mmCIF file of C-alpha atoms in Angstrom:
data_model
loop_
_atom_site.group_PDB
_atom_site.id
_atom_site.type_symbol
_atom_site.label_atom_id
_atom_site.label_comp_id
_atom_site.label_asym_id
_atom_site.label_seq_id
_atom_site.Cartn_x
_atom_site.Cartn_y
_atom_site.Cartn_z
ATOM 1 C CA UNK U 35 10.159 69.721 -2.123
ATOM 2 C CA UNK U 36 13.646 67.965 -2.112
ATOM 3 C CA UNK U 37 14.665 69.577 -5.303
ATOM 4 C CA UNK U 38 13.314 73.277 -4.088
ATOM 5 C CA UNK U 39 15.027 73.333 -0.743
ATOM 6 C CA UNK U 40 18.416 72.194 -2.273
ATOM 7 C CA UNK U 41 18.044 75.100 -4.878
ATOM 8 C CA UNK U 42 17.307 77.529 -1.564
ATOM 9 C CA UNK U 43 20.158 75.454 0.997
ATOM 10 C CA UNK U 44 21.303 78.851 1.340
ATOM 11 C CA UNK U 45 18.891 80.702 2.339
ATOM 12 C CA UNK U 46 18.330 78.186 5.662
ATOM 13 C CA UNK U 47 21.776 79.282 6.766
ATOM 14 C CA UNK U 48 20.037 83.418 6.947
ATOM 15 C CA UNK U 49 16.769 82.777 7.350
ATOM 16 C CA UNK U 50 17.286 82.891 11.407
ATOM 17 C CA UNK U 51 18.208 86.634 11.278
ATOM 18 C CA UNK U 52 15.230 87.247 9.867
ATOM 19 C CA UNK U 53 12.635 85.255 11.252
ATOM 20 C CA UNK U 54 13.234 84.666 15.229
ATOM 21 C CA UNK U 55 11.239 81.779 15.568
ATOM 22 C CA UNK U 56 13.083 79.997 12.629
ATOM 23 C CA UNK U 57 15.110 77.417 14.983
ATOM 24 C CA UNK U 58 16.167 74.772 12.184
ATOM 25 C CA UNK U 59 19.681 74.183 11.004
ATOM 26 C CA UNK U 60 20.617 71.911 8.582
ATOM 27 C CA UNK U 61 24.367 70.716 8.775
ATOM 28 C CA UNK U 62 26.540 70.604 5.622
ATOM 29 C CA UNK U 63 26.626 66.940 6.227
ATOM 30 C CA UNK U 64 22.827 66.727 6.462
ATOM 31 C CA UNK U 65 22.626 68.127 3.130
ATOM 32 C CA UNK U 66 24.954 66.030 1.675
ATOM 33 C CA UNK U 67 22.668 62.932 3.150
ATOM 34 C CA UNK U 68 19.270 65.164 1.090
ATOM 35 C CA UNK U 69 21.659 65.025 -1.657
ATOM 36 C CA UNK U 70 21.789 61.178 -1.530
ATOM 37 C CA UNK U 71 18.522 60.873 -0.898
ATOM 38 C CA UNK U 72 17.210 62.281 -3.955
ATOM 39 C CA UNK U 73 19.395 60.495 -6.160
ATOM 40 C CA UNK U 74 17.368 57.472 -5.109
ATOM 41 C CA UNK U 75 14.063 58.774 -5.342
ATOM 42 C CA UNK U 76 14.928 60.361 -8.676
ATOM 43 C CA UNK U 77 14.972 56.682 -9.852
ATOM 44 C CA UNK U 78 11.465 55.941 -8.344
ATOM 45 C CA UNK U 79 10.047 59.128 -9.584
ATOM 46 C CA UNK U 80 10.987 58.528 -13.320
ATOM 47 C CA UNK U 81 10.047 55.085 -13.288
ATOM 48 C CA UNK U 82 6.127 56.288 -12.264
ATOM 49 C CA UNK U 83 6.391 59.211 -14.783
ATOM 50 C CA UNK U 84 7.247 57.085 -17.303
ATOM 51 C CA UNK U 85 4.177 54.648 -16.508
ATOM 52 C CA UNK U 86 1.549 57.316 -16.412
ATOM 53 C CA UNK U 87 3.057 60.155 -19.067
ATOM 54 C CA UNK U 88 2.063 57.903 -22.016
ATOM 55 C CA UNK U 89 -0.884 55.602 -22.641
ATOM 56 C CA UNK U 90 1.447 52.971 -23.685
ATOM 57 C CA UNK U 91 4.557 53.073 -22.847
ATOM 58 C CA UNK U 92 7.469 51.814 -24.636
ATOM 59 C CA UNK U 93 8.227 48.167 -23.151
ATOM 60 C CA UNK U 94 12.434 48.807 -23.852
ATOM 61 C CA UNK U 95 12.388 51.714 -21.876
ATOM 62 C CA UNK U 96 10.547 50.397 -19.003
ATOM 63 C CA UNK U 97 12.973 47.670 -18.622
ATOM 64 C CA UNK U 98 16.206 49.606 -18.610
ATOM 65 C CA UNK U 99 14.452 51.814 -16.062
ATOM 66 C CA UNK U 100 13.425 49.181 -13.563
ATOM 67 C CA UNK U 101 16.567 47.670 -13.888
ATOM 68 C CA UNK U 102 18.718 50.764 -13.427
ATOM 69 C CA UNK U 103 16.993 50.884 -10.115
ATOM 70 C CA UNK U 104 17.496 47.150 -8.860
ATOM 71 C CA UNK U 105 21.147 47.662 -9.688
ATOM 72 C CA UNK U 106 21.706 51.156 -8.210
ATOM 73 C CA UNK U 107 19.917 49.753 -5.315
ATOM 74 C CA UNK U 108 22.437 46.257 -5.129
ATOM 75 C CA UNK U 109 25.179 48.503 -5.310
ATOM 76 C CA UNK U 110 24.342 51.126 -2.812
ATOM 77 C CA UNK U 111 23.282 48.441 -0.329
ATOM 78 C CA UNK U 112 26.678 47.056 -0.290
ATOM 79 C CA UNK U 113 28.279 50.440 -0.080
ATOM 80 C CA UNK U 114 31.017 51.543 2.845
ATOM 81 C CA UNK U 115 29.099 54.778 3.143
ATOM 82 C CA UNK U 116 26.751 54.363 6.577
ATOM 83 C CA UNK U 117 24.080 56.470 5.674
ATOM 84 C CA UNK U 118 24.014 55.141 2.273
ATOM 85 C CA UNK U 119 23.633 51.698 3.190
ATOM 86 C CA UNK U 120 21.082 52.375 6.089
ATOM 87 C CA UNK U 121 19.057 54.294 3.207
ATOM 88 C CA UNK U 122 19.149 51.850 0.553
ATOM 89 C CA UNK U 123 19.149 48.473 2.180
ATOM 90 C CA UNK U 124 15.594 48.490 3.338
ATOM 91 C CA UNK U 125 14.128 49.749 0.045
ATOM 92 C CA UNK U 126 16.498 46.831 -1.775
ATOM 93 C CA UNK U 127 14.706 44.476 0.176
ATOM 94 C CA UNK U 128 11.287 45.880 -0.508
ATOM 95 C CA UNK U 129 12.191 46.033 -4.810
ATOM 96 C CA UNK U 130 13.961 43.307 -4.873
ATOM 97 C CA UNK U 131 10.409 40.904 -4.427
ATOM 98 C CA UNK U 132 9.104 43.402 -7.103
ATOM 99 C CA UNK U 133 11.828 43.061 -9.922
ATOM 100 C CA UNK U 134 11.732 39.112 -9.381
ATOM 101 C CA UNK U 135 8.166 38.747 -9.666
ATOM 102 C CA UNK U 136 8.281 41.059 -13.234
ATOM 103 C CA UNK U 137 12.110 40.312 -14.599
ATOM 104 C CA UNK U 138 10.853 37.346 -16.418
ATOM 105 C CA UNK U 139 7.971 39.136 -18.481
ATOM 106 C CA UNK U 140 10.020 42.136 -19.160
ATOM 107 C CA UNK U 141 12.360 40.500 -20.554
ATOM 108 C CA UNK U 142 9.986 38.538 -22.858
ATOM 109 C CA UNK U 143 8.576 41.470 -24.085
ATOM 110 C CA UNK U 144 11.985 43.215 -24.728
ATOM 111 C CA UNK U 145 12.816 40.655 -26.921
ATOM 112 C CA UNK U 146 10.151 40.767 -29.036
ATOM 113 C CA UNK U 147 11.611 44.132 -30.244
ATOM 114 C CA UNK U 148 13.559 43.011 -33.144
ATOM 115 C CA UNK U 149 15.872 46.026 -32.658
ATOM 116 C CA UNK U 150 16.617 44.520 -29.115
ATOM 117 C CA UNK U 151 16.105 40.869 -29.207
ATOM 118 C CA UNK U 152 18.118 38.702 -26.372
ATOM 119 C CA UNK U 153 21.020 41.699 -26.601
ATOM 120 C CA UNK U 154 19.324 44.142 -24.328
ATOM 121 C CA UNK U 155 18.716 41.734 -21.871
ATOM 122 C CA UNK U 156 21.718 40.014 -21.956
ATOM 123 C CA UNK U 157 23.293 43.797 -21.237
ATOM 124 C CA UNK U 158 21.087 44.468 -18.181
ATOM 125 C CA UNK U 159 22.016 41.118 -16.732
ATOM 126 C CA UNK U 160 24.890 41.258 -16.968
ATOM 127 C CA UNK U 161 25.346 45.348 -15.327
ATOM 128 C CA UNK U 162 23.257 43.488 -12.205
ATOM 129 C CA UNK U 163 24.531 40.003 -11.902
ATOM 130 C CA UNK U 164 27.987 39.973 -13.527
ATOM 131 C CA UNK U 165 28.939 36.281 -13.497
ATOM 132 C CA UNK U 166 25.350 34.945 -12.569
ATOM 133 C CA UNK U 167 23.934 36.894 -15.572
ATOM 134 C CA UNK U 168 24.108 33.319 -17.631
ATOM 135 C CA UNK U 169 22.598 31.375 -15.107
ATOM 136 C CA UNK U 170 19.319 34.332 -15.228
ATOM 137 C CA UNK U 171 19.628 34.608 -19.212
ATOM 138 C CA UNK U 172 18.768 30.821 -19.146
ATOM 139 C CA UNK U 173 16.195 30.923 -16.825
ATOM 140 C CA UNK U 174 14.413 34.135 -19.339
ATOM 141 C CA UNK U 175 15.129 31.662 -22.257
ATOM 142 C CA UNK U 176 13.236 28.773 -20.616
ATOM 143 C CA UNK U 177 10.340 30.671 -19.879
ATOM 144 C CA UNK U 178 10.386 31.920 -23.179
ATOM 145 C CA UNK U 179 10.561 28.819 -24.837
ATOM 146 C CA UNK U 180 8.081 27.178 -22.519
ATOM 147 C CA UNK U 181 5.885 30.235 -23.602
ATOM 148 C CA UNK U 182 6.529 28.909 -27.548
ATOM 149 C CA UNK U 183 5.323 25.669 -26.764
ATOM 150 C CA UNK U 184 1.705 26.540 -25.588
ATOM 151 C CA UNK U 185 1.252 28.882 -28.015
ATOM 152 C CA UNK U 186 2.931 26.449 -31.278
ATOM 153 C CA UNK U 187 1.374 23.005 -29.289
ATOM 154 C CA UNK U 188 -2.129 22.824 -30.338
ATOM 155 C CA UNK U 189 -1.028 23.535 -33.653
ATOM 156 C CA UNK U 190 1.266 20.147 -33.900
ATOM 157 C CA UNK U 191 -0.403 16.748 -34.294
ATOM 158 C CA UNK U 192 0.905 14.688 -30.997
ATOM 159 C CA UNK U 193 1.367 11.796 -32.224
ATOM 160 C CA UNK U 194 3.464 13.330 -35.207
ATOM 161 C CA UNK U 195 6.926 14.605 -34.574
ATOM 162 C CA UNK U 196 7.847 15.983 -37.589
ATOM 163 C CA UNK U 197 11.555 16.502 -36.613
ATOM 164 C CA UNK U 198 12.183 12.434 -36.403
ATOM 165 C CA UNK U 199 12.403 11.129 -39.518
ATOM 166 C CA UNK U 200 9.401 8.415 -40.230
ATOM 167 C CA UNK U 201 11.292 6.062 -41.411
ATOM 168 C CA UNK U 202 10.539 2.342 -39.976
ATOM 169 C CA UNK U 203 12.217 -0.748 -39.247
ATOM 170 C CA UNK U 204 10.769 -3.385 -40.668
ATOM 171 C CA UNK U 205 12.107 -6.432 -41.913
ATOM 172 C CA UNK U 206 12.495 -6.508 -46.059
ATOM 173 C CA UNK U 207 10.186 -7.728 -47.952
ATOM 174 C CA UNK U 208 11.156 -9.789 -51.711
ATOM 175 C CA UNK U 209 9.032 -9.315 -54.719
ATOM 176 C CA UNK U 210 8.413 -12.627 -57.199
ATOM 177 C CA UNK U 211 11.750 -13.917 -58.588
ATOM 178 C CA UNK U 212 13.956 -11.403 -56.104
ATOM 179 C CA UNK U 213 15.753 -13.107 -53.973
ATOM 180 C CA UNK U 214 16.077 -11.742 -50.369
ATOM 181 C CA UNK U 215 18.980 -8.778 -49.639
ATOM 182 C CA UNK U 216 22.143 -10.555 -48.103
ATOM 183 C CA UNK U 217 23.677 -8.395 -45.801
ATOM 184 C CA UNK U 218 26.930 -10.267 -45.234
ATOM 185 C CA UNK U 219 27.928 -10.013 -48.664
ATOM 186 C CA UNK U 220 27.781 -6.197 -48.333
ATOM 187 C CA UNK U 221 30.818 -4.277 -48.049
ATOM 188 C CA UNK U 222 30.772 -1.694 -45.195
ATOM 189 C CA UNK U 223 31.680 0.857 -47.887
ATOM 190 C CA UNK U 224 28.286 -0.078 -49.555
ATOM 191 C CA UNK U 225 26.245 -0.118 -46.084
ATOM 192 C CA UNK U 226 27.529 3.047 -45.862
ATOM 193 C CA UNK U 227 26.420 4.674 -48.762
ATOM 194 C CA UNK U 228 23.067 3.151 -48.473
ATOM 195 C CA UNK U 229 22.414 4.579 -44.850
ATOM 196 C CA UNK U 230 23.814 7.856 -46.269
ATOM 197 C CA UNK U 231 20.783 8.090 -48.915
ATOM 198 C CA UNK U 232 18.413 7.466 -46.382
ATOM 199 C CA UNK U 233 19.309 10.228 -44.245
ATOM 200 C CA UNK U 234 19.375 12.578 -47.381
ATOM 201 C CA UNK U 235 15.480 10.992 -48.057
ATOM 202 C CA UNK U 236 14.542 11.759 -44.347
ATOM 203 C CA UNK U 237 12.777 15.152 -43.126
ATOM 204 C CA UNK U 238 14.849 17.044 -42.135
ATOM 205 C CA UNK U 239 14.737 18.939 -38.722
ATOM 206 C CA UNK U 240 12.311 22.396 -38.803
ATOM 207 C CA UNK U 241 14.050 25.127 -37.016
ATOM 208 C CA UNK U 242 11.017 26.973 -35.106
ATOM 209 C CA UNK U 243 9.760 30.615 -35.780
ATOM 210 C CA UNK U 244 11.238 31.625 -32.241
ATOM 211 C CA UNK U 245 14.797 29.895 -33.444
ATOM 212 C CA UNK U 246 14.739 31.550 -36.509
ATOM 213 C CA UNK U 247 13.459 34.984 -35.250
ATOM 214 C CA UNK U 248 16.461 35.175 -32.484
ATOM 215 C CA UNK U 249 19.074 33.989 -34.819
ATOM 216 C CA UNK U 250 18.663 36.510 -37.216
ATOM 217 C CA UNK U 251 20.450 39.826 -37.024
ATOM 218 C CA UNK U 252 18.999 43.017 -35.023
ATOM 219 C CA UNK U 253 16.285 44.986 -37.204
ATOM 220 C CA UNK U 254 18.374 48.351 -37.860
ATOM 221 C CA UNK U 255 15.957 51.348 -38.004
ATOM 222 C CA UNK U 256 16.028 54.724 -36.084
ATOM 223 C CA UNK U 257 14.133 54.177 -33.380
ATOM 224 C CA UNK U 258 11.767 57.100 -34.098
ATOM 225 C CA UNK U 259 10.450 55.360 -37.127
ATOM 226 C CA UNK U 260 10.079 51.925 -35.396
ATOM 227 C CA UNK U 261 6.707 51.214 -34.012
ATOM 228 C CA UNK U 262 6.910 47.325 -33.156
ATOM 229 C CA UNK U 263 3.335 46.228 -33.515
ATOM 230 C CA UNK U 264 3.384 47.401 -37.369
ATOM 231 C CA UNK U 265 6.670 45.680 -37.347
ATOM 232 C CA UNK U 266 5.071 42.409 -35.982
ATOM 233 C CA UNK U 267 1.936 42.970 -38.461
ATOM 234 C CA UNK U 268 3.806 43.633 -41.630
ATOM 235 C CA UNK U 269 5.463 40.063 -40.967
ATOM 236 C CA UNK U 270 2.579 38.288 -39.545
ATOM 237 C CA UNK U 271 2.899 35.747 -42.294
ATOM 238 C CA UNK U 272 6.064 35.257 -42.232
ATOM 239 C CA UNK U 273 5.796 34.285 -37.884
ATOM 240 C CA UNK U 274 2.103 33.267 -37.924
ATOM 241 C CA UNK U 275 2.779 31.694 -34.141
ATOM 242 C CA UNK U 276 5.273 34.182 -33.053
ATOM 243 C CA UNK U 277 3.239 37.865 -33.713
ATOM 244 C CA UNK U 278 0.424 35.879 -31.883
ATOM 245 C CA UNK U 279 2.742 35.937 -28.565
ATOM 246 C CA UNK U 280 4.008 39.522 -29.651
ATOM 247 C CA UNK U 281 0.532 41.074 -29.829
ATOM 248 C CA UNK U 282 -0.423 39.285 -25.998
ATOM 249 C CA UNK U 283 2.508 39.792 -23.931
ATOM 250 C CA UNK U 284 3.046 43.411 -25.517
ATOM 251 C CA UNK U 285 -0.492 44.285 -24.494
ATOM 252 C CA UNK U 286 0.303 43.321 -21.152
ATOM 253 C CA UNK U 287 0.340 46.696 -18.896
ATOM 254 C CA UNK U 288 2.810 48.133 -16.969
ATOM 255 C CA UNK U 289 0.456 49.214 -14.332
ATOM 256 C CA UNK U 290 -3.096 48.383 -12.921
ATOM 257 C CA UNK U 291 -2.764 51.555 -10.600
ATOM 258 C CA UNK U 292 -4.560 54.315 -11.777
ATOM 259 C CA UNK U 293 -2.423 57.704 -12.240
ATOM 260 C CA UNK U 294 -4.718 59.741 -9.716
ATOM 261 C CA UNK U 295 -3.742 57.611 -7.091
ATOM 262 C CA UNK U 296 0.035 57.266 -7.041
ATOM 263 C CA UNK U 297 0.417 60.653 -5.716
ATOM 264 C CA UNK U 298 -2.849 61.630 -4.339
ATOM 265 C CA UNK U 299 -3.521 64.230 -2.075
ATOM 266 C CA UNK U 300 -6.602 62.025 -1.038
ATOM 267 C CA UNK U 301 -3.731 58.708 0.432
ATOM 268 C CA UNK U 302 -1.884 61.181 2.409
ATOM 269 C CA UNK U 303 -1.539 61.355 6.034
ATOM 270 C CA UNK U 304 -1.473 64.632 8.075
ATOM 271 C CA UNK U 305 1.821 63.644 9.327
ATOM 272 C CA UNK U 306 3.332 62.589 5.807
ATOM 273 C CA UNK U 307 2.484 66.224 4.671
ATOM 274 C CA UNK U 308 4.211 69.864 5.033
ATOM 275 C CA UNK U 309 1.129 71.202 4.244
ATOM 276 C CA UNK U 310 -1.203 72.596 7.170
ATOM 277 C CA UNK U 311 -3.901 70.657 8.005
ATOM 278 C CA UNK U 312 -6.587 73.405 6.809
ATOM 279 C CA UNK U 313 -4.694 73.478 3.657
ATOM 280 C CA UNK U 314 -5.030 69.726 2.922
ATOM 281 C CA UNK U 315 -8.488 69.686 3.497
ATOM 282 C CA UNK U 316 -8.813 72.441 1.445
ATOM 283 C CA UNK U 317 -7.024 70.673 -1.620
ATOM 284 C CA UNK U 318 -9.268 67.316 -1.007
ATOM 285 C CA UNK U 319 -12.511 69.003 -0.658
ATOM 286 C CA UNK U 320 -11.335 70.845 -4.119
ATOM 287 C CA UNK U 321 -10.818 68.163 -5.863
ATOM 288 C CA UNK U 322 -14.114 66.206 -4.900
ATOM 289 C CA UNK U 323 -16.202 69.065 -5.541
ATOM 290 C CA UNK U 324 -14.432 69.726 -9.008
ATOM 291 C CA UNK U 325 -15.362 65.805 -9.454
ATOM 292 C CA UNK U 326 -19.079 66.729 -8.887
#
């Protein structure tokens, strides 16, 4: 209704001489302030289309558009303009407890696109937080490595640590006719070398799958020939642990609201709506007889 009635502004400035009983007038200024106002809800409005035009919609995308909102939304809030702030302050307030309950999970699941990785999200945070965008990459890094853990822990023995080398302490043994090791008339050159080989002989430290998966460079591919669950199939085998987090926390949805009810005709109030009351009822009775 926003859009239609800034398309037809003009027509509110004539429509008096026609119509008598047409007393509303809408100041320049009070169009400007529609103007601003459907900025913001253009922001709200995409993010729902985006949830309910697909089936399964793209994880990336999602993220960039809830966080355009949270940082449109920090910046208008602190802005000189009155109206503006009035506006935008109480909805801030209101998304704010939204984007920090879901930040952390988003973020998770952006990086498992291998065309993204940490790089998106280290963008994002830093458009929205500027200097504290460190303190929330490290916060999306624990979480993610805590996530690692339960997956990668009941695979690992617990008494085994296979990054510590195994090697023991224990005091040296002589074999028949070998007299016992004398370690003062060792050179330190000599202890040297021998501690040297033993380090060489020791395990050596396993980077994990989610190490070695972020360290390597972004997967470069058009995005309109990427579909990430084939990517995350195809190298299964090569991150048996990791495509086992992929495949849950991308099958995590963005919404448990059905589409039919975040703009129902059914939710609104009388008061909410332009239409006429016998028109409403109209529309609802409609739509549960078409049901039937």
């Amino acid at each position: 209704m926003l859009v239609a009635a800034l398309k037809l502004k003009n027509v509110f400035g004539c429509f008096s001489s026609y119509d008598p009983n047409f007393k509303i007038v809408v100041s320049p200024e009070e169009w400007k302030q529609v103007e601003t106002l459907l900025t913001y809800m253009k922001y709200l409005f995409d993010a729902a289309n985006m949830v309910n035009a697909h089936q399964y919609p793209c994880v990336n995308a999602f993220f960039t558009v809830v966080a355009k909102i949270q940082e449109e939304l920090m910046h208008a809030a602190t802005s000189e303009d009155s109206f503006l702030k009035l506006l935008t302050t109480p909805l801030l307030q209101k998304f704010e407890k939204y984007w920090e309950s879901c930040y952390i999970v988003l973020s998770i699941a952006v990086v498992f696109y291998p065309r993204l990785k940490m790089a998106m999200v280290k963008k994002v945070f830093y458009q929205i937080y500027g200097a504290n965008a460190e303190t929330r990459m490290e916060i999306v890094r624990h979480a993610l490595s805590d996530l690692w853990f339960q997956y990668a822990l009941p695979k690992e023995t617990p008494t085994k640590d296979r990054s510590v080398s195994t090697i023991k302490a224990e005091p040296p043994t002589t074999s028949q006719g070998e007299l016992p090791l004398d370690r003062t008339s060792i050179t330190d050159f000599e202890m040297m070398v021998r501690l040297w080989c033993e380090r060489q002989r020791a395990p050596k430290k396993m980077t994990s799958e989610l190490d070695q998966y972020l360290e390597e460079i972004l997967y470069q591919v058009p995005i309109r020939d990427f579909d990430v669950l084939v990517w995350w199939m195809q190298n299964k085998a090569k991150y048996l642990t990791l495509s086992k987090m992929a495949s849950d926390v991308l099958a995590i949805p963005l919404s448990t609201l059905n589409s039919d009810f975040i703009f129902d005709t059914a939710m609104l109030k009388t008061m909410d709506s332009s239409l006429s009351s016998s028109t409403l009822e109209a529309l609802i009775c409609d739509k549960d007889w078409l049901k039937k």
